[in-house]
Coordinates of N, CA, C and O in Angstrom, one line a residue:
X27 N -56.3 82.0 37.9 CA -57.2 81.4 38.9 C -57.4 80.0 38.5 O -57.7 79.6 37.4
X28 N -57.0 79.1 39.5 CA -57.2 77.6 39.2 C -58.7 77.2 39.6 O -59.1 77.5 40.7
X29 N -59.3 76.6 38.7 CA -60.7 76.2 38.9 C -60.8 74.7 39.0 O -60.1 73.9 38.3
X30 N -61.5 74.2 40.0 CA -61.6 72.8 40.3 C -63.1 72.4 40.2 O -64.0 73.1 40.5
X31 N -63.3 71.1 39.8 CA -64.6 70.5 39.8 C -64.5 69.6 41.0 O -63.7 68.7 41.0
X32 N -65.3 69.9 42.0 CA -65.2 69.1 43.3 C -66.6 68.9 43.9 O -67.6 69.4 43.4
X33 N -66.6 68.2 45.0 CA -67.8 67.9 45.7 C -68.1 68.9 46.9 O -67.1 69.3 47.6
X34 N -69.3 69.3 47.0 CA -69.7 70.2 48.1 C -70.6 69.4 49.0 O -71.7 68.9 48.5
X35 N -70.3 69.2 50.2 CA -71.0 68.4 51.1 C -72.2 69.0 51.7 O -72.2 70.2 52.2
X36 N -73.3 68.3 51.7 CA -74.6 68.8 52.3 C -75.1 67.6 53.2 O -74.6 66.5 53.1
X37 N -76.2 67.8 53.9 CA -76.8 66.8 54.6 C -76.5 66.8 56.1 O -76.0 67.8 56.6
X38 N -76.8 65.7 56.8 CA -76.6 65.6 58.2 C -75.4 64.7 58.5 O -74.8 64.1 57.6
X39 N -75.1 64.6 59.8 CA -74.1 63.7 60.3 C -74.5 62.3 59.9 O -75.6 61.9 60.1
X40 N -73.6 61.5 59.3 CA -73.8 60.2 58.8 C -74.9 60.0 57.7 O -75.3 58.9 57.5
X41 N -75.3 61.1 57.2 CA -76.3 61.1 56.1 C -75.9 62.1 55.0 O -76.6 63.1 54.8
X42 N -74.7 62.0 54.4 CA -74.2 63.0 53.5 C -74.8 62.9 52.1 O -75.2 61.8 51.7
X43 N -74.9 64.0 51.5 CA -75.1 64.0 50.0 C -74.3 65.2 49.5 O -74.0 66.1 50.2
X44 N -74.0 65.1 48.2 CA -73.0 66.0 47.7 C -73.6 66.7 46.4 O -74.4 66.1 45.7
X45 N -73.1 67.9 46.1 CA -73.3 68.5 44.8 C -72.0 68.6 44.1 O -71.0 68.9 44.7
X46 N -72.0 68.3 42.8 CA -70.8 68.4 42.1 C -70.7 69.9 41.6 O -71.7 70.3 40.9
X47 N -69.7 70.6 42.0 CA -69.6 72.0 41.7 C -68.3 72.4 41.1 O -67.3 71.7 41.2
X48 N -68.4 73.6 40.4 CA -67.2 74.2 39.9 C -66.8 75.4 40.8 O -67.7 76.2 41.0
X49 N -65.6 75.4 41.3 CA -65.3 76.5 42.3 C -63.8 76.8 42.1 O -63.0 76.0 41.6
X50 N -63.4 78.0 42.6 CA -62.0 78.4 42.7 C -61.4 77.5 43.7 O -61.9 77.1 44.7
X51 N -60.1 77.1 43.4 CA -59.4 76.1 44.2 C -59.1 76.6 45.6 O -58.9 75.9 46.6
X52 N -59.1 78.0 45.8 CA -58.8 78.6 47.1 C -60.0 78.7 48.0 O -59.8 79.0 49.2
X53 N -61.2 78.4 47.6 CA -62.4 78.6 48.4 C -62.5 77.4 49.3 O -62.0 76.3 49.1
X54 N -63.4 77.6 50.4 CA -63.6 76.5 51.3 C -64.4 75.4 50.6 O -65.0 75.6 49.6
X55 N -64.4 74.2 51.2 CA -65.1 73.0 50.7 C -66.6 73.3 50.4 O -67.1 73.0 49.3
X56 N -67.2 73.9 51.4 CA -68.7 74.2 51.2 C -68.9 75.7 51.0 O -70.0 76.2 51.2
X57 N -67.9 76.4 50.5 CA -68.0 77.8 50.3 C -68.6 78.2 49.0 O -69.4 77.5 48.3
X58 N -68.3 79.4 48.5 CA -68.9 80.0 47.3 C -68.5 79.2 46.1 O -67.3 78.8 46.0
X59 N -69.4 79.0 45.2 CA -69.1 78.2 44.0 C -69.4 79.0 42.8 O -70.2 80.0 42.8
X60 N -68.9 78.6 41.6 CA -69.1 79.3 40.4 C -70.4 78.7 39.7 O -71.3 79.4 39.3
X61 N -70.5 77.4 39.8 CA -71.7 76.7 39.1 C -71.9 75.3 39.7 O -70.9 74.6 40.0
X62 N -73.1 74.9 39.9 CA -73.4 73.5 40.3 C -73.7 72.7 39.0 O -74.6 73.1 38.2
X63 N -73.1 71.6 38.8 CA -73.3 70.8 37.6 C -73.8 69.4 37.8 O -74.0 68.6 36.9
X64 N -74.0 69.0 39.1 CA -74.5 67.7 39.3 C -74.8 67.4 40.8 O -74.6 68.2 41.7
X65 N -75.3 66.1 41.0 CA -75.6 65.7 42.4 C -75.1 64.3 42.5 O -74.9 63.5 41.6
X66 N -74.8 63.9 43.8 CA -74.3 62.6 44.2 C -74.8 62.3 45.5 O -74.5 63.0 46.5
X67 N -75.5 61.2 45.6 CA -76.1 60.7 46.9 C -75.5 59.3 47.2 O -76.0 58.3 46.6
X68 N -74.4 59.2 48.0 CA -73.7 57.9 48.1 C -74.5 56.9 49.0 O -74.2 55.7 49.0
X69 N -75.4 57.4 49.8 CA -76.1 56.5 50.8 C -77.2 55.7 50.2 O -77.6 54.7 50.8
X70 N -77.7 56.1 49.0 CA -78.7 55.3 48.4 C -78.2 54.1 47.7 O -77.0 54.0 47.5
X71 N -79.0 53.1 47.5 CA -78.5 51.8 46.9 C -79.3 51.5 45.6 O -80.5 51.2 45.7
X72 N -78.8 51.6 44.4 CA -77.4 52.0 44.1 C -77.3 53.6 44.2 O -78.3 54.3 44.3
X73 N -76.0 54.0 44.3 CA -75.8 55.5 44.5 C -76.4 56.3 43.4 O -76.4 55.9 42.2
X74 N -77.0 57.4 43.8 CA -77.7 58.3 42.8 C -76.6 59.3 42.3 O -75.9 60.0 43.1
X75 N -76.4 59.3 41.0 CA -75.4 60.2 40.3 C -76.1 60.9 39.2 O -76.7 60.2 38.3
X76 N -76.1 62.2 39.2 CA -76.7 63.0 38.1 C -75.7 64.1 37.7 O -75.3 64.9 38.6
X77 N -75.3 64.1 36.5 CA -74.3 65.1 36.0 C -74.8 65.8 34.8 O -75.3 65.1 33.8
X78 N -74.8 67.1 34.7 CA -75.1 67.9 33.5 C -73.9 67.7 32.5 O -72.9 68.5 32.7
X79 N -74.0 66.8 31.6 CA -72.8 66.5 30.8 C -72.4 67.7 29.9 O -71.2 67.9 29.7
X80 N -73.3 68.5 29.4 CA -72.9 69.6 28.6 C -72.1 70.6 29.4 O -71.0 71.1 28.9
X81 N -72.5 70.9 30.6 CA -71.7 71.8 31.4 C -70.4 71.2 31.9 O -69.4 71.9 32.0
X82 N -70.4 69.9 32.2 CA -69.1 69.3 32.6 C -68.1 69.3 31.4 O -66.9 69.6 31.6
X83 N -68.6 69.1 30.2 CA -67.7 69.1 29.0 C -67.2 70.5 28.8 O -66.0 70.7 28.5
X84 N -68.0 71.5 29.1 CA -67.6 72.9 28.9 C -66.4 73.2 29.9 O -65.4 73.7 29.5
X85 N -66.6 72.9 31.2 CA -65.7 73.3 32.2 C -64.4 72.5 32.0 O -63.3 73.0 32.3
X86 N -64.5 71.2 31.6 CA -63.2 70.4 31.3 C -62.5 71.0 30.2 O -61.3 71.1 30.1
X87 N -63.3 71.5 29.2 CA -62.7 72.1 28.0 C -61.9 73.4 28.3 O -61.0 73.7 27.6
X88 N -62.4 74.2 29.2 CA -61.7 75.5 29.5 C -60.7 75.3 30.6 O -60.1 76.3 31.1
X89 N -60.4 74.1 31.0 CA -59.2 73.9 31.9 C -59.5 73.5 33.4 O -58.6 73.5 34.2
X90 N -60.8 73.3 33.8 CA -61.1 73.0 35.1 C -60.6 71.6 35.4 O -60.7 70.7 34.6
X91 N -60.0 71.4 36.6 CA -59.4 70.2 37.0 C -60.3 69.4 38.0 O -60.6 70.0 39.0
X92 N -60.7 68.2 37.7 CA -61.6 67.5 38.6 C -60.7 66.9 39.8 O -59.6 66.5 39.6
X93 N -61.3 66.8 41.0 CA -60.7 66.1 42.1 C -60.7 64.6 41.8 O -61.4 64.1 40.9
X94 N -60.1 63.8 42.6 CA -60.1 62.3 42.4 C -61.5 61.7 42.5 O -61.8 60.9 41.7
X95 N -62.3 62.2 43.5 CA -63.6 61.7 43.6 C -64.5 62.0 42.4 O -65.2 61.2 41.9
X96 N -64.4 63.3 42.0 CA -65.2 63.7 40.8 C -64.7 63.0 39.5 O -65.5 62.7 38.7
X97 N -63.4 62.8 39.4 CA -62.9 62.1 38.3 C -63.5 60.7 38.2 O -63.9 60.2 37.1
X98 N -63.6 60.0 39.3 CA -64.2 58.7 39.3 C -65.7 58.7 38.9 O -66.2 57.9 38.1
X99 N -66.4 59.8 39.3 CA -67.8 59.9 38.9 C -67.9 60.2 37.5 O -68.8 59.7 36.8
X100 N -67.0 61.1 36.9 CA -67.1 61.5 35.5 C -66.7 60.3 34.6 O -67.3 60.1 33.5
X101 N -65.9 59.4 35.1 CA -65.6 58.1 34.4 C -66.8 57.2 34.3 O -67.1 56.6 33.3
X102 N -67.6 57.2 35.4 CA -68.8 56.4 35.5 C -69.9 56.9 34.5 O -70.6 56.1 33.8
X103 N -70.0 58.2 34.5 CA -71.0 58.8 33.6 C -70.6 58.9 32.1 O -71.4 59.2 31.3
X104 N -69.3 58.6 31.9 CA -68.8 58.7 30.5 C -68.3 60.0 30.0 O -67.9 60.2 28.9
X105 N -68.5 61.0 30.9 CA -68.0 62.4 30.5 C -66.5 62.5 30.4 O -66.0 63.3 29.5
X106 N -65.8 61.8 31.2 CA -64.3 61.9 31.1 C -63.8 61.3 29.8 O -63.0 61.8 29.1
X107 N -64.4 60.1 29.4 CA -64.0 59.5 28.2 C -64.3 60.4 27.0 O -63.6 60.5 26.0
X108 N -65.5 61.0 27.0 CA -65.9 61.9 25.9 C -64.9 63.1 25.8 O -64.5 63.5 24.7
X109 N -64.5 63.6 27.0 CA -63.6 64.7 27.0 C -62.2 64.3 26.4 O -61.6 65.1 25.7
X110 N -61.8 63.1 26.7 CA -60.5 62.6 26.2 C -60.6 62.1 24.8 O -59.5 61.8 24.2
X111 N -61.8 62.1 24.2 CA -61.9 61.8 22.8 C -62.3 60.3 22.5 O -62.2 59.9 21.4
X112 N -62.7 59.6 23.5 CA -63.1 58.2 23.3 C -64.5 58.2 22.7 O -65.5 58.7 23.3
X113 N -64.6 57.6 21.5 CA -65.9 57.5 20.8 C -66.9 56.5 21.5 O -68.1 56.7 21.4
X114 N -66.3 55.5 22.2 CA -67.2 54.5 22.8 C -67.5 54.8 24.3 O -68.0 53.9 25.0
X115 N -67.3 56.0 24.7 CA -67.6 56.3 26.1 C -69.1 56.3 26.4 O -69.8 56.8 25.6
X116 N -69.5 55.6 27.4 CA -70.9 55.5 27.7 C -71.1 55.5 29.2 O -70.2 55.3 30.0
X117 N -72.4 55.8 29.6 CA -72.8 55.9 31.0 C -72.9 54.5 31.6 O -73.7 53.7 31.1
X118 N -72.2 54.2 32.6 CA -72.3 52.9 33.3 C -72.9 53.1 34.7 O -72.8 52.1 35.5
X119 N -73.6 54.1 35.0 CA -74.2 54.4 36.3 C -75.4 53.4 36.4 O -76.3 53.4 35.5
X120 N -75.5 52.7 37.5 CA -76.6 51.9 37.8 C -77.8 52.7 38.3 O -77.6 53.7 39.1
X121 N -79.0 52.4 37.8 CA -80.2 53.2 38.3 C -81.1 52.3 39.1 O -81.1 51.1 38.9
X122 N -81.8 52.9 40.1 CA -82.6 52.1 40.9 C -83.9 51.7 40.2 O -84.4 52.4 39.3
X123 N -84.3 50.5 40.5 CA -85.5 50.0 39.8 C -86.7 50.8 40.3 O -86.8 51.2 41.5
X124 N -87.7 51.0 39.4 CA -88.9 51.8 39.8 C -89.7 51.0 40.9 O -89.8 49.8 40.8
X125 N -90.3 51.8 41.8 CA -91.1 51.2 42.8 C -92.4 50.6 42.2 O -92.9 51.1 41.3
X126 N -92.8 49.5 42.8 CA -94.0 48.8 42.4 C -95.2 49.7 42.8 O -95.2 50.3 43.9
X127 N -96.2 49.7 41.9 CA -97.4 50.5 42.3 C -98.2 49.9 43.4 O -98.3 48.6 43.4
X128 N -98.8 50.6 44.3 CA -99.5 50.1 45.4 C -100.8 49.5 44.9 O -101.6 50.2 44.2
X129 N -101.1 48.3 45.4 CA -102.4 47.7 45.1 C -103.1 47.3 46.4 O -102.5 46.8 47.3
X130 N -104.4 47.6 46.4 CA -105.2 47.3 47.6 C -105.6 45.8 47.6 O -106.0 45.3 46.6
X131 N -105.4 45.2 48.7 CA -105.8 43.8 48.8 C -107.3 43.6 49.0 O -107.9 44.0 50.0
X132 N -107.9 43.1 48.0 CA -109.4 43.0 48.0 C -109.9 41.8 48.9 O -111.1 41.8 49.2
X133 N -109.0 40.9 49.3 CA -109.4 39.8 50.1 C -109.7 40.3 51.6 O -110.5 39.6 52.3
X134 N -109.1 41.4 52.0 CA -109.4 41.9 53.4 C -110.6 42.8 53.4 O -110.9 43.5 52.5
X135 N -111.2 42.8 54.6 CA -112.4 43.7 54.8 C -111.9 45.1 55.1 O -110.8 45.3 55.7
X136 N -112.7 46.1 54.8 CA -112.3 47.5 55.1 C -112.5 47.7 56.6 O -113.5 47.3 57.2
X137 N -111.6 48.4 57.2 CA -111.7 48.7 58.6 C -112.5 50.0 58.9 O -113.1 50.2 60.0
X138 N -112.7 50.8 57.9 CA -113.4 52.0 58.0 C -114.9 51.8 58.1 O -115.5 51.1 57.3
X139 N -115.5 52.4 59.1 CA -117.0 52.2 59.3 C -117.7 53.4 58.6 O -117.2 54.5 58.7
X140 N -118.8 53.2 58.0 CA -119.5 54.3 57.4 C -120.1 55.2 58.5 O -120.5 54.8 59.5
X141 N -120.2 56.5 58.2 CA -120.7 57.5 59.1 C -122.2 57.4 59.2 O -122.9 57.1 58.2
X142 N -122.8 57.6 60.4 CA -124.2 57.5 60.6 C -124.8 58.8 59.9 O -124.2 59.9 59.9
X143 N -126.0 58.6 59.4 CA -126.7 59.7 58.8 C -127.2 60.7 59.8 O -127.9 60.2 60.8
X144 N -127.0 62.0 59.7 CA -127.5 63.0 60.7 C -128.6 63.8 60.2 O -129.1 64.7 61.0
X145 N -129.2 63.7 59.0 CA -130.3 64.6 58.6 C -131.5 64.3 59.5 O -132.3 65.3 59.7
X146 N -131.7 63.2 60.0 CA -132.9 62.9 60.9 C -132.9 63.8 62.1 O -133.9 64.3 62.6
X147 N -131.7 64.0 62.7 CA -131.6 64.8 63.9 C -131.8 66.3 63.6 O -132.4 67.1 64.4
X148 N -131.5 66.7 62.4 CA -131.7 68.1 62.0 C -133.2 68.5 61.8 O -133.6 69.6 62.0
X149 N -134.0 67.5 61.5 CA -135.4 67.8 61.3 C -136.2 67.9 62.6 O -137.1 68.7 62.7
X150 N -135.8 67.2 63.7 CA -136.5 67.3 64.9 C -136.5 68.7 65.6 O -137.5 69.1 66.0
X151 N -135.4 69.4 65.6 CA -135.4 70.7 66.2 C -136.3 71.7 65.4 O -136.9 72.6 66.0
X152 N -136.4 71.5 64.2 CA -137.3 72.4 63.4 C -138.7 72.2 63.7 O -139.5 73.2 63.7
X153 N -139.2 71.0 64.1 CA -140.6 70.8 64.5 C -140.9 71.3 65.9 O -142.0 71.7 66.2
X154 N -139.9 71.3 66.8 CA -140.1 71.7 68.2 C -140.6 73.1 68.3 O -141.5 73.4 69.0
X155 N -139.9 74.1 67.7 CA -140.4 75.5 67.8 C -141.8 75.7 67.3 O -142.6 76.5 67.8
X156 N -142.2 75.0 66.3 CA -143.6 75.1 65.8 C -144.6 74.6 66.8 O -145.6 75.2 67.0
X157 N -144.3 73.6 67.6 CA -145.1 73.1 68.6 C -145.2 74.1 69.8 O -146.3 74.3 70.4
X158 N -144.2 74.8 70.1 CA -144.2 75.9 71.1 C -145.1 77.0 70.7 O -145.8 77.6 71.6
X159 N -145.2 77.4 69.5 CA -146.0 78.5 69.0 C -147.5 78.1 69.2 O -148.3 78.9 69.6
X160 N -147.9 76.9 68.9 CA -149.2 76.5 69.0 C -149.6 76.4 70.5 O -150.8 76.7 70.8
X161 N -148.7 76.1 71.4 CA -149.0 76.0 72.8 C -149.2 77.4 73.3 O -150.1 77.7 74.2
X162 N -148.5 78.4 72.9 CA -148.6 79.8 73.4 C -149.9 80.4 72.8 O -150.5 81.2 73.5
X163 N -150.4 80.0 71.6 CA -151.6 80.5 71.1 C -152.8 80.1 71.9 O -153.8 80.8 72.1
X164 N -152.8 78.9 72.4 CA -153.9 78.3 73.2 C -153.9 79.0 74.6 O -155.0 79.1 75.2
X165 N -152.9 79.5 75.1 CA -152.9 80.1 76.4 C -153.4 81.5 76.4 O -154.3 82.1 76.3

């Protein structure tokens, strides 16, 4: 049985994202897989690449053959160099800068108006029935 490390396509039309999977070479592109070992999102800037290096090393060690696209990804993550015995193999994947934390602009006024107090309305109906009782006593 020939085992391949390849990409499994997910997502919508014109918005693809992929999982890096280990599968039998005879299965469909998006068919049954043996194991998922990573993710690849090409539409993000920079592209999001995440590979479980330990599992990738295992599957390469037992003879799984990567496709051209996965080979390029493994070279970026340094897993291919590690598999070939390169001591200086390192991860060259670019990571996105963390988003800046949101800060409220104190120079602007708040648009939200405070709610009116309603306890005064609640007291009025309580007094009205008491007045009715006194009126019925007089009659």
